[in-house]
mmCIF file of C-alpha atoms in Angstrom:
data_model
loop_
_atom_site.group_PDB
_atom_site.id
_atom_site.type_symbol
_atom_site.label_atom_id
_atom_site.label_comp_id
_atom_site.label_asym_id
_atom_site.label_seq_id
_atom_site.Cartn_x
_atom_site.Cartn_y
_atom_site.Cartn_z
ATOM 1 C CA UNK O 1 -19.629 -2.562 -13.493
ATOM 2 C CA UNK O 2 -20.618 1.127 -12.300
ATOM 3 C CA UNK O 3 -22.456 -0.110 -9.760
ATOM 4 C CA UNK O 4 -19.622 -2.189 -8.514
ATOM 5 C CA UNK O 5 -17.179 0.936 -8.459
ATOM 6 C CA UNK O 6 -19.791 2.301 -6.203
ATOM 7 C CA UNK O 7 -20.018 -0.107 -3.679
ATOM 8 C CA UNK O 8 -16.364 -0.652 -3.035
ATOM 9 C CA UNK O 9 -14.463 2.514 -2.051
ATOM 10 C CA UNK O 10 -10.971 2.842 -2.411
ATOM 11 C CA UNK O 11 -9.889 2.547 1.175
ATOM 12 C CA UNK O 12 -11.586 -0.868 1.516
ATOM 13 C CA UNK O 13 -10.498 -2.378 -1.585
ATOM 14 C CA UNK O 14 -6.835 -1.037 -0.718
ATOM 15 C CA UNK O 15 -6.861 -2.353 2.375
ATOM 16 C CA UNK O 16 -8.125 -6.378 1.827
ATOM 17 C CA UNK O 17 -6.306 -5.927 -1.531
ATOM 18 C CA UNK O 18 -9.613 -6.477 -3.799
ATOM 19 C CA UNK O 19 -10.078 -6.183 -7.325
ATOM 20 C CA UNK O 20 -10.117 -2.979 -8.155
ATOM 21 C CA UNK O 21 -13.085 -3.098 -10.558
ATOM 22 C CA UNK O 22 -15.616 -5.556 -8.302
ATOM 23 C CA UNK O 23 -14.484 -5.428 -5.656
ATOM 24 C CA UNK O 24 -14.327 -9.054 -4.412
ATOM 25 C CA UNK O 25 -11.501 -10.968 -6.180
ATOM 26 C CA UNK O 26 -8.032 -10.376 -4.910
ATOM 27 C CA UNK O 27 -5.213 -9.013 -7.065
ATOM 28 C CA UNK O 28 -2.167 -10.475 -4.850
ATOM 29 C CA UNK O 29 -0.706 -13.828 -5.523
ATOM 30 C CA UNK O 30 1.678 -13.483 -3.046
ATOM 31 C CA UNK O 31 2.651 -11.166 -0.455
ATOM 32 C CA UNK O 32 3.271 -8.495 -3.301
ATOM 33 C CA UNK O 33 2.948 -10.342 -6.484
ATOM 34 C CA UNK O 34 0.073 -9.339 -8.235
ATOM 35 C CA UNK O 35 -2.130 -11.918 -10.312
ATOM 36 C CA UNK O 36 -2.300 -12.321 -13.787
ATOM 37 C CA UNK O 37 -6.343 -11.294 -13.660
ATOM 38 C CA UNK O 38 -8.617 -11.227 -11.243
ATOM 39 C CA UNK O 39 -10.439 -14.678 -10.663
ATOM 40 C CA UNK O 40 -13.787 -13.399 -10.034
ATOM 41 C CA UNK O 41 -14.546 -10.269 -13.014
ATOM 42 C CA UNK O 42 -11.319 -11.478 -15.526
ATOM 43 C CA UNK O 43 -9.752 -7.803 -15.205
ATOM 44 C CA UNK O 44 -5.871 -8.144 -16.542
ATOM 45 C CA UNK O 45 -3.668 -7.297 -13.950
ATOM 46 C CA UNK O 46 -0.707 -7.536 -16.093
ATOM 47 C CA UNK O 47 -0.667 -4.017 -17.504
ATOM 48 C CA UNK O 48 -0.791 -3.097 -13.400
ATOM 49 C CA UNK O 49 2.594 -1.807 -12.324
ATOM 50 C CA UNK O 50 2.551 0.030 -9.294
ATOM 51 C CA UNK O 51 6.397 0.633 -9.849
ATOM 52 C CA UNK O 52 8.798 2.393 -6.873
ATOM 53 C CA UNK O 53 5.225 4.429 -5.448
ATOM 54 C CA UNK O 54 3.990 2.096 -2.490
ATOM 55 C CA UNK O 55 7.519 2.431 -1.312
ATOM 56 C CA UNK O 56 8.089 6.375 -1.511
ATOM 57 C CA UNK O 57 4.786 6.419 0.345
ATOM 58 C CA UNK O 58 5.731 4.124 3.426
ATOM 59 C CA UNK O 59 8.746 6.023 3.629
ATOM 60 C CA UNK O 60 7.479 8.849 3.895
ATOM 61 C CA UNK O 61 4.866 7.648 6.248
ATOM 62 C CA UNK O 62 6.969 5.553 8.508
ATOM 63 C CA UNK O 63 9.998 7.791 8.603
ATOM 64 C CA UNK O 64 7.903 10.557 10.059
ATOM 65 C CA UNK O 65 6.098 8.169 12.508
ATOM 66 C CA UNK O 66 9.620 7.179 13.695
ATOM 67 C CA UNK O 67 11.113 10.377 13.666
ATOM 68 C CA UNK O 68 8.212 11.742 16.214
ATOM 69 C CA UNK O 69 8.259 8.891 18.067
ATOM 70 C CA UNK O 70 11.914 8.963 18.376
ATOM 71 C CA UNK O 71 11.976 12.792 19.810
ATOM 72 C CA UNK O 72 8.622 11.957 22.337
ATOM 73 C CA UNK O 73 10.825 8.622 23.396
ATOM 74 C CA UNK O 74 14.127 10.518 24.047
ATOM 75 C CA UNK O 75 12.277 13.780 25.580
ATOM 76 C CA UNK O 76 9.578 12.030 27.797
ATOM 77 C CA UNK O 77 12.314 9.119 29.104
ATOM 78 C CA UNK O 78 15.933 9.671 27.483
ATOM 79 C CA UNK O 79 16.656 6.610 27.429
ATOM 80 C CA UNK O 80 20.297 5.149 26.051
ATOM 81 C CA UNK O 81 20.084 4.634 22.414
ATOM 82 C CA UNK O 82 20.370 0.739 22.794
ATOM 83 C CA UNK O 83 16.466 1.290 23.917
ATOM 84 C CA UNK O 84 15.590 3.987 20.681
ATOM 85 C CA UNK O 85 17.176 0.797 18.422
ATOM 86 C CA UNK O 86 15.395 -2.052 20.267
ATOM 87 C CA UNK O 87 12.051 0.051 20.421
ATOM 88 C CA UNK O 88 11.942 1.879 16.803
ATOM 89 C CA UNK O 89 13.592 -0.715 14.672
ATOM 90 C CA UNK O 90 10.910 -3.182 15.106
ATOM 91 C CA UNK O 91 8.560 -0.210 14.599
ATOM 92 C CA UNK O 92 9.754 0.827 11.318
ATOM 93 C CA UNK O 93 10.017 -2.959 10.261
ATOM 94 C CA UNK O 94 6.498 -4.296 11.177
ATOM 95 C CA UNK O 95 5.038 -0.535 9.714
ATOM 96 C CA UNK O 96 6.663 -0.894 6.723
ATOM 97 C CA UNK O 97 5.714 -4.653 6.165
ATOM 98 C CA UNK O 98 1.944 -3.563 7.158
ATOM 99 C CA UNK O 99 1.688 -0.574 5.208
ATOM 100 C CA UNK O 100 3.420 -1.984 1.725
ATOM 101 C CA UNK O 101 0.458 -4.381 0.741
ATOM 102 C CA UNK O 102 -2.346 -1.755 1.407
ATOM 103 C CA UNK O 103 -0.616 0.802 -0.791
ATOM 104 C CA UNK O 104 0.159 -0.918 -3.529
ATOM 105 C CA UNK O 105 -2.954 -2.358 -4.070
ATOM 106 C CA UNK O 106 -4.288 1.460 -3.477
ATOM 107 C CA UNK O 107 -1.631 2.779 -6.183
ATOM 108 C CA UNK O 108 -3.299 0.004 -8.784
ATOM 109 C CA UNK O 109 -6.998 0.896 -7.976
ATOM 110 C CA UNK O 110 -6.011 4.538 -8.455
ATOM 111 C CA UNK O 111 -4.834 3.205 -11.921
ATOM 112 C CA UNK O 112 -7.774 1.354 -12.783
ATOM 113 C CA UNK O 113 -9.876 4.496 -11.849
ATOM 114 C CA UNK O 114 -8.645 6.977 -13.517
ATOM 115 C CA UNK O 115 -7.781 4.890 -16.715
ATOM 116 C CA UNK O 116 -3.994 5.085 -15.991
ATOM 117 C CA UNK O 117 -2.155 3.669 -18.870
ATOM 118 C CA UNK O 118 2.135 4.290 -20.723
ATOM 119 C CA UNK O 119 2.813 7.754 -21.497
ATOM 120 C CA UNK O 120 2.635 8.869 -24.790
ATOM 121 C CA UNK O 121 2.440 12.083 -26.994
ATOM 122 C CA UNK O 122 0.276 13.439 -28.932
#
């Protein structure tokens, strides 16, 4: 299974949301629901939990995206807000929905890599 690791880097299986340990099954069921295992290597997905992270990340990213394309909109054109609304709310919507799949499968690959498991003490 090294070899697999190998051949799919991170970036790729984040972005067609691939198994994070060969690299060819998928791990979504749905938009965002993750499956049970993966139906080409068996790897559990059920331990996965990407939690609140995908989200704090396309906030972050989107917000600034929107925030300098709102001040290059109103200082190259200043147009009336009704145009900042109709232009950067679709913007933030269609970013948000494109970059939520990506990263969560990217939070559970960085999981699976690193051996990610519950806190404990020792």
């Amino acid at each position: 299974m090294a070899d697999a690791q190998l051949r799919s880097p991170l970036w790729l299986v984040a972005l067609l949301g691939r198994c994070p340990r060969c690299g060819t099954g998928g791990v979504f069921a749905g938009f965002l629901k993750i499956k049970p295992a993966c139906s080409t290597c068996g790897l559990d997905l059920t331990r996965a939990d990407s939690g609140d992270g995908p989200a704090v990340f396309v906030v972050l990213i989107v917000g600034a995206i929107t925030a300098f394309t709102a001040l290059w909109l109103e200082l190259t054109f200043k147009p009336p807000y009704w145009v900042h609304a109709a232009v950067l709310g679709p913007m933030v919507l269609g970013l948000s929905l494109l970059l939520l799949r990506p990263l969560k499968a990217l939070m559970i690959a960085l999981q699976y890599r690193h051996q990610a498991g519950e806190g404990r003490q020792e």
